[in-house]
Coordinates of N, CA and C in Angstrom, one line a residue:
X1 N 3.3 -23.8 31.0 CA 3.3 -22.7 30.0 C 3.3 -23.3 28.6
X2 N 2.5 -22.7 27.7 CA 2.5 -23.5 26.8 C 3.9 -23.2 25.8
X3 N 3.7 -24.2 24.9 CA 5.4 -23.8 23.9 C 4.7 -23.2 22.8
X4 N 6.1 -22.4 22.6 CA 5.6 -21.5 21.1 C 6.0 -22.0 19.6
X5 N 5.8 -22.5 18.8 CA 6.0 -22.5 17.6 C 6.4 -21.7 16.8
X6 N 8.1 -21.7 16.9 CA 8.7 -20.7 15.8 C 9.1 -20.8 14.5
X7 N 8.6 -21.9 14.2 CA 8.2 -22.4 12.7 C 7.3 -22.5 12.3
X8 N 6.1 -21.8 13.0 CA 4.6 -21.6 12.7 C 4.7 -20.9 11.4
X9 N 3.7 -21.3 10.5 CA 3.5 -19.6 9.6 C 3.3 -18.3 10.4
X10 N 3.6 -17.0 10.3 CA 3.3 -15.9 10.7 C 2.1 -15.9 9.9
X11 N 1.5 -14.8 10.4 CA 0.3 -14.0 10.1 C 0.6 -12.8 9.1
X12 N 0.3 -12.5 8.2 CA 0.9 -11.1 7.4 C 0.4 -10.0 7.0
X13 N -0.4 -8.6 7.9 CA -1.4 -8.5 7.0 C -0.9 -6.9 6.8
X14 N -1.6 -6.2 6.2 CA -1.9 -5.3 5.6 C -2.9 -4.3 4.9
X15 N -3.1 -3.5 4.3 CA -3.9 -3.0 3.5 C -2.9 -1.4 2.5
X16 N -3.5 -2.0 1.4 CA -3.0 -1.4 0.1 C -3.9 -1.0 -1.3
X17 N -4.0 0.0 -1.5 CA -5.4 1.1 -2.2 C -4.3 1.3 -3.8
X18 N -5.0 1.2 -5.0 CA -4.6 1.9 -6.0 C -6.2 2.6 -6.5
X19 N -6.3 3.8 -6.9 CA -7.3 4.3 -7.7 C -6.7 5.2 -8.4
X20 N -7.9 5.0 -9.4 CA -7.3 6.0 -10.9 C -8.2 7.1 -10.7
X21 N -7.7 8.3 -11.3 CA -8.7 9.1 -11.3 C -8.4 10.7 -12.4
X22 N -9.0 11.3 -12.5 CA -9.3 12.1 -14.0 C -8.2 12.7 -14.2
X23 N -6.6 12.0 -14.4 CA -5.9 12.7 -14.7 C -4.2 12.0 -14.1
X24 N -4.5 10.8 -13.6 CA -3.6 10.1 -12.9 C -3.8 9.2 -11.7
X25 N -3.3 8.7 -10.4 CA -3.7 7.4 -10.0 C -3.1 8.0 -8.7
X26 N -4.2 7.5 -7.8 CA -3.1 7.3 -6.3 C -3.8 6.3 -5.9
X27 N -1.8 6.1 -4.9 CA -1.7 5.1 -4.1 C -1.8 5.1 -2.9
X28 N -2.1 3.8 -2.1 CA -2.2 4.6 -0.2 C -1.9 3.2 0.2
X29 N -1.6 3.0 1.7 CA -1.2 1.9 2.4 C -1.0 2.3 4.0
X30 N -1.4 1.5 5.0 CA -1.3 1.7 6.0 C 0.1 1.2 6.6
X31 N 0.9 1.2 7.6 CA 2.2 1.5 8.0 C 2.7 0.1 8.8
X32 N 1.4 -0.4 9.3 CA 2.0 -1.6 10.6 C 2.7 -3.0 9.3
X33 N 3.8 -3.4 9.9 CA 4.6 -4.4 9.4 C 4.4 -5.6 10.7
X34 N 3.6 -6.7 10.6 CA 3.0 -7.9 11.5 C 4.1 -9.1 11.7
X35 N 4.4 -9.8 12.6 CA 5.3 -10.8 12.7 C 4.2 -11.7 13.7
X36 N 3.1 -12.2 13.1 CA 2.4 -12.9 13.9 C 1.5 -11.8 14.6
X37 N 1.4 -11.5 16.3 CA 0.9 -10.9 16.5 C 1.7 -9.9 17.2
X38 N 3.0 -10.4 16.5 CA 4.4 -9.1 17.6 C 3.7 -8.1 15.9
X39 N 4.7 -6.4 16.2 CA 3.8 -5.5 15.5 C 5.8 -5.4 15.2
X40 N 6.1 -5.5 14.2 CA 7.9 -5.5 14.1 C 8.1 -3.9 13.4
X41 N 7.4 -3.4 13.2 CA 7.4 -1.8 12.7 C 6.4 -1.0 12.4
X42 N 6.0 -0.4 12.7 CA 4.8 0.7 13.3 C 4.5 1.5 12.2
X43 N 6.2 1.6 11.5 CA 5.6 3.2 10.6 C 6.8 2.9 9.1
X44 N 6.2 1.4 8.7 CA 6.9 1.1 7.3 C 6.2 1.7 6.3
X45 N 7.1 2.0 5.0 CA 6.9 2.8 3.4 C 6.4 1.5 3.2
X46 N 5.1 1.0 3.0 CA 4.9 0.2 1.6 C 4.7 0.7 0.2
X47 N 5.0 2.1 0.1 CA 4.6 2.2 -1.5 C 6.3 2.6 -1.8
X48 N 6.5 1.8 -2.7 CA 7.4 1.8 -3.7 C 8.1 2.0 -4.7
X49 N 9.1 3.2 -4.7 CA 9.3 3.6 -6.2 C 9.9 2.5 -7.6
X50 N 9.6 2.3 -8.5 CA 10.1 1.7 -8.8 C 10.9 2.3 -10.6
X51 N 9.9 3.8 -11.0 CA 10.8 4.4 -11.8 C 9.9 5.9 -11.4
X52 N 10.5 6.9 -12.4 CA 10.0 7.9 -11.7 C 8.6 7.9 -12.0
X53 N 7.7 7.3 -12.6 CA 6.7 7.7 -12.7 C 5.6 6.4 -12.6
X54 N 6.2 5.1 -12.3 CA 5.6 4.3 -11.8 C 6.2 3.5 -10.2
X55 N 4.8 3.7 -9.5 CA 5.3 3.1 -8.4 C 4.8 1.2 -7.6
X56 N 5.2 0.9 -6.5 CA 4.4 -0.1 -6.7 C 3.9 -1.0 -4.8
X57 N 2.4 -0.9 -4.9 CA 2.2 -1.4 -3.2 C 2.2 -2.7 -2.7
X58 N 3.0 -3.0 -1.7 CA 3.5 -4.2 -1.3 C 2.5 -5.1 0.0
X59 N 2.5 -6.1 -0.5 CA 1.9 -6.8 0.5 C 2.3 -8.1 0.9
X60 N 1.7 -9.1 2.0 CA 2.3 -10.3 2.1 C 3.7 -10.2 2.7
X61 N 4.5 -11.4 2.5 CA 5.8 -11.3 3.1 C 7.0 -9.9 2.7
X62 N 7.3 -9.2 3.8 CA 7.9 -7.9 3.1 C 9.7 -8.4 2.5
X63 N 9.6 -9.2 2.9 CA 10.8 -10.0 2.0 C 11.1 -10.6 0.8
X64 N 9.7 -10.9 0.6 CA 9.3 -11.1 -0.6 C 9.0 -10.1 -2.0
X65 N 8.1 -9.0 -1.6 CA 7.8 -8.0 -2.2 C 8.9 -7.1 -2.2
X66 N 10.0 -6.8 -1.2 CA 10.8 -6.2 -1.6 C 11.6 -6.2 -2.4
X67 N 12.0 -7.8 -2.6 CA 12.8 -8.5 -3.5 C 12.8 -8.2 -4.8
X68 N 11.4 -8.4 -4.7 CA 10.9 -8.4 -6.5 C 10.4 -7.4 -6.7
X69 N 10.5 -6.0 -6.1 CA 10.8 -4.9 -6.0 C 12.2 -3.8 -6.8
X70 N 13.2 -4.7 -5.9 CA 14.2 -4.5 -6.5 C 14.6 -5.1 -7.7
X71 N 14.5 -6.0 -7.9 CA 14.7 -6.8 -9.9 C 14.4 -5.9 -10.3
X72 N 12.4 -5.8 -10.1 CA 12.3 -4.9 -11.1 C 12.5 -3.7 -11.7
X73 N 12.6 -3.2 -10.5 CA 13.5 -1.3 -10.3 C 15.0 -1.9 -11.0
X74 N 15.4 -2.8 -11.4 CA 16.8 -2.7 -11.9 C 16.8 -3.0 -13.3
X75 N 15.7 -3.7 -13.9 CA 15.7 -4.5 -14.8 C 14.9 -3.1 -15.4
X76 N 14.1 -2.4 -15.1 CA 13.5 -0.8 -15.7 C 14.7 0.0 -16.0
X77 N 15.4 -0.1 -15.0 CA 16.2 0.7 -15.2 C 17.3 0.5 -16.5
X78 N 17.9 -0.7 -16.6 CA 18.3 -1.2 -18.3 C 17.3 -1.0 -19.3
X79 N 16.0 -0.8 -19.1 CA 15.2 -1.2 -20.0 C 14.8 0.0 -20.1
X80 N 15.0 1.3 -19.2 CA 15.3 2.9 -19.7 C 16.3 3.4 -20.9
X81 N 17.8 2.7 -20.2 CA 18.6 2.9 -20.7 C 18.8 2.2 -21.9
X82 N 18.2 1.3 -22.4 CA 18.5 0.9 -23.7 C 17.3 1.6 -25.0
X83 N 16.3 1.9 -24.1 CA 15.2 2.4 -25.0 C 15.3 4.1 -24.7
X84 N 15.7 4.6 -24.5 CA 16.1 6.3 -24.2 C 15.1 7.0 -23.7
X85 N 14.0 6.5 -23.0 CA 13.0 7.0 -22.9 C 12.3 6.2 -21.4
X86 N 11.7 6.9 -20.9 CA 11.0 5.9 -19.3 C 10.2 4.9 -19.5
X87 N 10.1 3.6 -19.6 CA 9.2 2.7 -19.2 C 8.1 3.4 -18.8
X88 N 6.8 2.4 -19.6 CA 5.7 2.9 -19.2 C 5.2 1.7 -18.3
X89 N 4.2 2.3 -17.8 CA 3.6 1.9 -16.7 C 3.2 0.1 -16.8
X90 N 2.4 0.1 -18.0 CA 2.2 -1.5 -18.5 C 3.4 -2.6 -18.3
X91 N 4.6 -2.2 -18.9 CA 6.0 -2.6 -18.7 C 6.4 -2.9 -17.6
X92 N 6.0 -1.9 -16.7 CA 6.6 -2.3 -15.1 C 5.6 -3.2 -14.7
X93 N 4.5 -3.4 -14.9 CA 3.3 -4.0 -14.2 C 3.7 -5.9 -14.7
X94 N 4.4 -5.8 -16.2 CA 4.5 -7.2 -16.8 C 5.5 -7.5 -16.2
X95 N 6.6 -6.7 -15.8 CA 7.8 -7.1 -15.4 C 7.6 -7.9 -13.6
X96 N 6.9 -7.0 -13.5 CA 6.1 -7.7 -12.0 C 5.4 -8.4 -12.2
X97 N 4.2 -8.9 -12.9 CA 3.9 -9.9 -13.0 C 4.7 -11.3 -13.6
X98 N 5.5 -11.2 -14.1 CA 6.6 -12.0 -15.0 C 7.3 -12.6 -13.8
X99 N 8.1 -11.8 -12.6 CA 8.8 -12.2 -11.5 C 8.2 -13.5 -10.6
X100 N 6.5 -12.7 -10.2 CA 5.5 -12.8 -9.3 C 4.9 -14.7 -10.0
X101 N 4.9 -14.6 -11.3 CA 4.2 -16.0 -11.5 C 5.2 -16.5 -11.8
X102 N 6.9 -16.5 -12.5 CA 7.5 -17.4 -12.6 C 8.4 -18.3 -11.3
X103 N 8.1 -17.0 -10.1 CA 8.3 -17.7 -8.7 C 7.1 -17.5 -7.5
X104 N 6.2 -18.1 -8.3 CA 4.8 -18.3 -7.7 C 4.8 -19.0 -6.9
X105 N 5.9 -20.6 -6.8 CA 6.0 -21.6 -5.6 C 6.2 -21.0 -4.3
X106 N 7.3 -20.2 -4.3 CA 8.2 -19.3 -3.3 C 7.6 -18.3 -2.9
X107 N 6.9 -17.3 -3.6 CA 6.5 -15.9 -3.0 C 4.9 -16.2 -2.7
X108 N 5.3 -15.4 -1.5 CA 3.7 -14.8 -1.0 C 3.8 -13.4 -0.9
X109 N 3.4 -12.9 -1.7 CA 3.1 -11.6 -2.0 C 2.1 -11.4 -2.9
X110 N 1.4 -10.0 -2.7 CA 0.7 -9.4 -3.5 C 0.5 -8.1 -3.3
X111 N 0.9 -7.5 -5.0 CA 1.1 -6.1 -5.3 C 0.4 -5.2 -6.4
X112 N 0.6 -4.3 -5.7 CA -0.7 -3.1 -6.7 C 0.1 -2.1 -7.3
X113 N 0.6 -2.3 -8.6 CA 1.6 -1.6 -9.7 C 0.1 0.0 -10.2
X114 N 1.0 1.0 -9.9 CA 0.1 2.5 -10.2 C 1.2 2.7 -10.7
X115 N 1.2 4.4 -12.0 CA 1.8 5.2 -12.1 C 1.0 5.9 -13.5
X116 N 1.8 6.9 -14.1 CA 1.3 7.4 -15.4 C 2.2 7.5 -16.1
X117 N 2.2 7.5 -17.5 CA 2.6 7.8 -18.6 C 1.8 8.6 -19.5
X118 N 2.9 8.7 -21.1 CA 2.3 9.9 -21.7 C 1.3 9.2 -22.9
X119 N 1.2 8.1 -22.8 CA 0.8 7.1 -23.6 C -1.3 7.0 -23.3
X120 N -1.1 6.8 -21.7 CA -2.4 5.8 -21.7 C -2.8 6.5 -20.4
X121 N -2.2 7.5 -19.6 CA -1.8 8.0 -18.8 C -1.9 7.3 -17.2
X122 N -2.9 7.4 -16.4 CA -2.4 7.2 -15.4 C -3.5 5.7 -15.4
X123 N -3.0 4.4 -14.9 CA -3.2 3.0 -14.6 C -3.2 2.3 -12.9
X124 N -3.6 1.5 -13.4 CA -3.8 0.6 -12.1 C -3.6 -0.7 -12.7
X125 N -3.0 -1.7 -11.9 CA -2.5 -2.7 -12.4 C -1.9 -3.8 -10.8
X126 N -3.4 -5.0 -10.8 CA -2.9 -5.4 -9.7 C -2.4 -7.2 -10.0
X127 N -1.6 -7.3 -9.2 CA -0.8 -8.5 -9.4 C -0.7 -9.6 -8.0
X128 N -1.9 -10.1 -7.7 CA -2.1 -11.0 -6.7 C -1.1 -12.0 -6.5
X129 N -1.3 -13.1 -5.6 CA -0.8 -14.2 -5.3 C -0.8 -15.0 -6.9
X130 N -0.2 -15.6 -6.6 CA 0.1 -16.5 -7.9 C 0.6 -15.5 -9.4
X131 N 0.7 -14.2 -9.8 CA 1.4 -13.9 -10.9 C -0.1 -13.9 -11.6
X132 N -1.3 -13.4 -11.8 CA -2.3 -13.1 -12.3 C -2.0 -11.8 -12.5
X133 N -2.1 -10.9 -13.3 CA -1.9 -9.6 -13.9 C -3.5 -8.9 -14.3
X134 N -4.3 -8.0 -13.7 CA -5.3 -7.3 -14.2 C -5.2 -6.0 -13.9
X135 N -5.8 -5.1 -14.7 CA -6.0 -4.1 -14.8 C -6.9 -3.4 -14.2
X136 N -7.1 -2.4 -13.6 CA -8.6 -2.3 -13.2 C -8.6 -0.6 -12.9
X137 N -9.5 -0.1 -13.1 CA -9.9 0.8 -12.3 C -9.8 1.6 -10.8
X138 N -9.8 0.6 -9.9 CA -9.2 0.4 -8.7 C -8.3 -0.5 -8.3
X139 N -7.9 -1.2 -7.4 CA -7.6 -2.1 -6.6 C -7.1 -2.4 -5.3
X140 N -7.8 -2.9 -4.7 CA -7.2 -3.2 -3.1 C -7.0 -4.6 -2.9
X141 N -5.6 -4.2 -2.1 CA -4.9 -5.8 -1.5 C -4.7 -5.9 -0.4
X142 N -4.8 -6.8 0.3 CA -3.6 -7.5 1.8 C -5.2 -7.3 2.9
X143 N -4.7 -7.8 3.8 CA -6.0 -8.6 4.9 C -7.1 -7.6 4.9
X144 N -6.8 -6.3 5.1 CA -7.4 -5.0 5.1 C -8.5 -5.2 3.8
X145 N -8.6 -5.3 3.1 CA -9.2 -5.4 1.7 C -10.3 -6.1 2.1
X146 N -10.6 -7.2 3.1 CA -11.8 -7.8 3.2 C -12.6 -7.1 3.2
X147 N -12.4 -6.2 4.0 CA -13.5 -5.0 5.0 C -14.0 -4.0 4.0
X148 N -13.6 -3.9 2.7 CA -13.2 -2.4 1.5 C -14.3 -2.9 0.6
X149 N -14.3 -4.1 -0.1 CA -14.9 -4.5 -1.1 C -16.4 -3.5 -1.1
X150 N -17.3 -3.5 -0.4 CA -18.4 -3.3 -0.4 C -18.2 -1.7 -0.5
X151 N -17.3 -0.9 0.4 CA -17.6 0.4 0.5 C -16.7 0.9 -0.6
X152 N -15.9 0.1 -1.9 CA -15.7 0.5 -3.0 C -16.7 0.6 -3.9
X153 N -17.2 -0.5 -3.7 CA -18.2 -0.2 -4.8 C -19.4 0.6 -4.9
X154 N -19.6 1.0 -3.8 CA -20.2 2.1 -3.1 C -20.2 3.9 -3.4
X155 N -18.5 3.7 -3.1 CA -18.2 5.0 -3.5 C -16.9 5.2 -4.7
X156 N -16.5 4.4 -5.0 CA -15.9 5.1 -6.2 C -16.4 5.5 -7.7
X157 N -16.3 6.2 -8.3 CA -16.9 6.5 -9.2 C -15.9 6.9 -10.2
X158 N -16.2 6.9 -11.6 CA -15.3 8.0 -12.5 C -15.2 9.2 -12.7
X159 N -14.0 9.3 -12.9 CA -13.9 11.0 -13.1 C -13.6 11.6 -11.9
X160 N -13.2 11.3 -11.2 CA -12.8 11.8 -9.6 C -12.0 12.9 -9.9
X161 N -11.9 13.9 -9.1 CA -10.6 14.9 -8.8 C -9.2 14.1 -8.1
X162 N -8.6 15.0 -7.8 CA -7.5 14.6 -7.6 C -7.4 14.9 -6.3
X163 N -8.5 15.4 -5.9 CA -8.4 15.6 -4.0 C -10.0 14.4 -3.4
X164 N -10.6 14.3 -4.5 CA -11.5 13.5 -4.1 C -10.9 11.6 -3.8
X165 N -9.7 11.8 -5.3 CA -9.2 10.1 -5.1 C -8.5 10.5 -3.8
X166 N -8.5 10.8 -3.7 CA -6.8 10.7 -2.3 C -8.1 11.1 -1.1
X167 N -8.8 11.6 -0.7 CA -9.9 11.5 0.4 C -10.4 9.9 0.4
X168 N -10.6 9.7 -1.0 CA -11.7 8.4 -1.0 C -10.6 7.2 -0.4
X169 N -8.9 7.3 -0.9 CA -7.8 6.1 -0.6 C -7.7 6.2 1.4
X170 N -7.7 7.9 1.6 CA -7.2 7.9 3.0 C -8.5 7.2 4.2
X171 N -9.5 7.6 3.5 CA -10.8 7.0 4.6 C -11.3 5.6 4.3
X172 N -10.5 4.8 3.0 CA -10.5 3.5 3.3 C -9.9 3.0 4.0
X173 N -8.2 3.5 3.7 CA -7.1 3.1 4.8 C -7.3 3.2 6.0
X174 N -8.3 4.3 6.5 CA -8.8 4.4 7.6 C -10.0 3.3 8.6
X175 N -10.4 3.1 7.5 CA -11.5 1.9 7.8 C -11.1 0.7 8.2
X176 N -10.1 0.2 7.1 CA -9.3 -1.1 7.1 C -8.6 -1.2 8.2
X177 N -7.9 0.1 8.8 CA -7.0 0.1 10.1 C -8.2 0.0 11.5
X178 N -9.0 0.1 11.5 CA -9.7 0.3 12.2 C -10.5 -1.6 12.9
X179 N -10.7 -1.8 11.6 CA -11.8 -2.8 11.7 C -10.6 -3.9 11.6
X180 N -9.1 -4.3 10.7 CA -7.9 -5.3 11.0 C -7.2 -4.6 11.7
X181 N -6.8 -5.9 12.7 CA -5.8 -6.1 13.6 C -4.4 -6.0 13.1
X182 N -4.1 -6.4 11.7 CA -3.0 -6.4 11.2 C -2.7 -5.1 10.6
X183 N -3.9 -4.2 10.5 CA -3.3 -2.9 9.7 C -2.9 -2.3 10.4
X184 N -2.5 -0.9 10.3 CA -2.1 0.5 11.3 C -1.3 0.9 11.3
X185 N -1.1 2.1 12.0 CA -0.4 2.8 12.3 C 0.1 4.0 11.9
X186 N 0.5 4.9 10.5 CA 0.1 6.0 9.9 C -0.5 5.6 8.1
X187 N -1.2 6.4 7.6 CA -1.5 6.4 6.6 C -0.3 7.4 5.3
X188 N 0.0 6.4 4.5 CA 1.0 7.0 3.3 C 0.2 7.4 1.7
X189 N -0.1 8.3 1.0 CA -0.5 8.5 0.1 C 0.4 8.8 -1.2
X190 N 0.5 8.3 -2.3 CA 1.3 8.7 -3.4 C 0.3 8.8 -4.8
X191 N 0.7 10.4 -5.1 CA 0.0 11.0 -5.7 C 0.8 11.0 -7.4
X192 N 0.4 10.3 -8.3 CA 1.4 10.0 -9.8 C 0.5 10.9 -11.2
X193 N 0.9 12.2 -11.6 CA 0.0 12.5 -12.6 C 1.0 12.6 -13.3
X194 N 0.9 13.9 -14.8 CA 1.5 14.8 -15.7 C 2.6 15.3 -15.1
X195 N 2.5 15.7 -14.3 CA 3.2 16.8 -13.1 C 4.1 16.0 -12.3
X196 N 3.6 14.7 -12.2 CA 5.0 14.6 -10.9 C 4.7 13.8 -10.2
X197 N 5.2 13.4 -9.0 CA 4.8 12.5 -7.7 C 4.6 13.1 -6.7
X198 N 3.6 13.2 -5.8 CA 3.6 14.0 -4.6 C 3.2 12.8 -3.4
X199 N 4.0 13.2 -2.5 CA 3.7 12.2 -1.2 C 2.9 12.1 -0.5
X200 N 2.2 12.2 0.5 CA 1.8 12.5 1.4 C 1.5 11.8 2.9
X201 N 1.5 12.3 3.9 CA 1.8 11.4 5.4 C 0.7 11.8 5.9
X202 N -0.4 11.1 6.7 CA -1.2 11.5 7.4 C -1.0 10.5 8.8
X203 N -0.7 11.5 10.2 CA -0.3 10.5 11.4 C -2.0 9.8 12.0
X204 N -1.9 9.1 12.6 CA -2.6 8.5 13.6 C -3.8 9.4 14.4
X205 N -3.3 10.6 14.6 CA -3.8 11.8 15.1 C -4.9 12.8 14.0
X206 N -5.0 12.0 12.9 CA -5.1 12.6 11.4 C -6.1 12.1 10.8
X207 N -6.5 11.1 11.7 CA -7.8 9.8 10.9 C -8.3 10.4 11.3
X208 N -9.8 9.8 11.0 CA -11.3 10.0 11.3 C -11.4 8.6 12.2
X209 N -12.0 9.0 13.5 CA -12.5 7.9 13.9 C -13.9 7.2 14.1
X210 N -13.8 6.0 14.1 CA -14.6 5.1 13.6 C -15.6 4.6 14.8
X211 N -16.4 3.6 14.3 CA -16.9 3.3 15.5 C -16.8 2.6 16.4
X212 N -16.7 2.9 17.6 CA -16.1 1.7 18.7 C -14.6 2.3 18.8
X213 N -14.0 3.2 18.5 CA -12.5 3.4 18.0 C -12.3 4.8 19.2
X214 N -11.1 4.2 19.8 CA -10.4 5.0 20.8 C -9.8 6.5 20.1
X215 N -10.4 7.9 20.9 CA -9.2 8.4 20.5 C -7.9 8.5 20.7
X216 N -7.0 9.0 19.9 CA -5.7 9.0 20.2 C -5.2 9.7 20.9
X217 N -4.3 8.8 22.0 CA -3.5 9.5 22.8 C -2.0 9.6 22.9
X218 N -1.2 10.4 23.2 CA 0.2 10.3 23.1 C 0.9 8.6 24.5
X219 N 0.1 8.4 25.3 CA 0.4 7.2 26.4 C -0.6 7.1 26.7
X220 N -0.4 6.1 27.5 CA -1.5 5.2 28.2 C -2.0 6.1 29.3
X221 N -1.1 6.6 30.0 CA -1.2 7.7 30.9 C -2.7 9.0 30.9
X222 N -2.2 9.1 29.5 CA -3.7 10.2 29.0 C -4.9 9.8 29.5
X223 N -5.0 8.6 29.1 CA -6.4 7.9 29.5 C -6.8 7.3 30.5
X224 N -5.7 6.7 31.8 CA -6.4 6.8 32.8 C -5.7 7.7 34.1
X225 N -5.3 8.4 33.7 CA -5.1 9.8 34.7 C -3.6 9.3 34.9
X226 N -2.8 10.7 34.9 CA -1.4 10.4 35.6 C -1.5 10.6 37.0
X227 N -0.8 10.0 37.7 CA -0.7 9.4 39.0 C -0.2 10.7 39.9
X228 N -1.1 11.0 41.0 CA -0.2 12.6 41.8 C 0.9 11.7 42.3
X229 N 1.9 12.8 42.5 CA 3.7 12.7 42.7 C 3.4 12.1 44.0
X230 N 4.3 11.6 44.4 CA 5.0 10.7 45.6 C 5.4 11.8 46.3
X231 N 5.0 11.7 47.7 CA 5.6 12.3 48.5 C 5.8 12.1 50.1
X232 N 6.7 12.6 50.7 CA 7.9 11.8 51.9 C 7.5 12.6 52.9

């Protein structure tokens, strides 16, 4: 039997969406949390509040991203209270990048900072490995993202609706779960305008399926017939 290496690196992966669009920004992320090729949580939040109006998508080690998660949600939060007024979006994105590059030896993570303000309104702001900080229009992170590049550029466009970004985030997340092994399992949507934050959950049962892609069944059972009862 061969031996296992429990000081191997793990495997980490993910996929994580920001787009902006005519009036504010959403977020999306698929749910599987990876421990190599064990699946250690099926149906984790990667989008993360971090004030009320900016949030932030986590990727890489979730111990990592969490961490610097929390500073920054604490360090906003003094930095509300001293300025009487909410942190804007840019602020949180520096504060995260400031964490992210000054413990760049140590962390593996990489995160996609969204939200809106009354300033500049609604942003994208992504903050890779190493503490690089850019802005962009869109952004996708974590293993899932290989598979995206091409069918972003494809279909995003400006000026989107606010039901068109959130179709265009859910049938990427959908794609990326599809085609990585490391993604899956339900899709999360977070919706940041004028108005507010709105969540959204779409289960497993909820995707579009893809090609080569099983549909979903509640057990294994569905699919190759349950067994007639035993009898004496």
């Amino acid at each position: 039997m061969d031996q296992v290496d429990f000081n191997a690196p793990h495997s980490m992966g993910t996929t994580i969406i920001g787009v902006t669009y005519n009036g504010g920004v959403v977020l999306g992320a698929d749910s599987r949390t990876s421990t190599g090729v064990y699946v250690a949580n099926r149906a984790s939040d990667k989008i993360t509040q971090l004030t009320d109006n900016v949030y932030v998508c986590r990727s890489g080690s979730a111990a990592d991203s969490q961490v610097v998660s929390d500073y920054v949600r604490y360090f906003l939060h003094q930095h509300t209270i001293q300025l009487g007024q909410p942190a804007t979006v840019k602020v949180a994105a520096n504060l995260v990048r400031l964490l992210a590059y000054n413990n760049k030896n140590n962390l593996q993570t990489g995160l996609i900072v969204g939200g809106w303000d009354k300033y500049e309104g609604g942003q994208i702001f992504g903050v890779p490995l190493g503490g690089t900080i850019v802005q962009q229009p869109f952004a996708i992170g974590g293993s899932g993202s290989s598979y995206l590049y091409g069918f972003f550029d494809q279909a995003w466009k400006e000026g989107m609706t606010k039901d068109e970004a959130e179709a265009l985030v859910r049938k990427a997340v959908s794609l990326a779960i599809a085609r990585d092994g490391a993604s899956g399992g339900v899709v999360r949507t977070v919706i940041i305008n004028s108005e507010g934050v709105t969540r959204n959950f779409y289960p497993g049962d909820q995707l579009p399926i893809w090609h080569d892609e099983l549909e979903a069944h509640d057990s294994l059972l569905d699919i190759i017939g349950a067994p007639e009862p035993m009898t004496t």
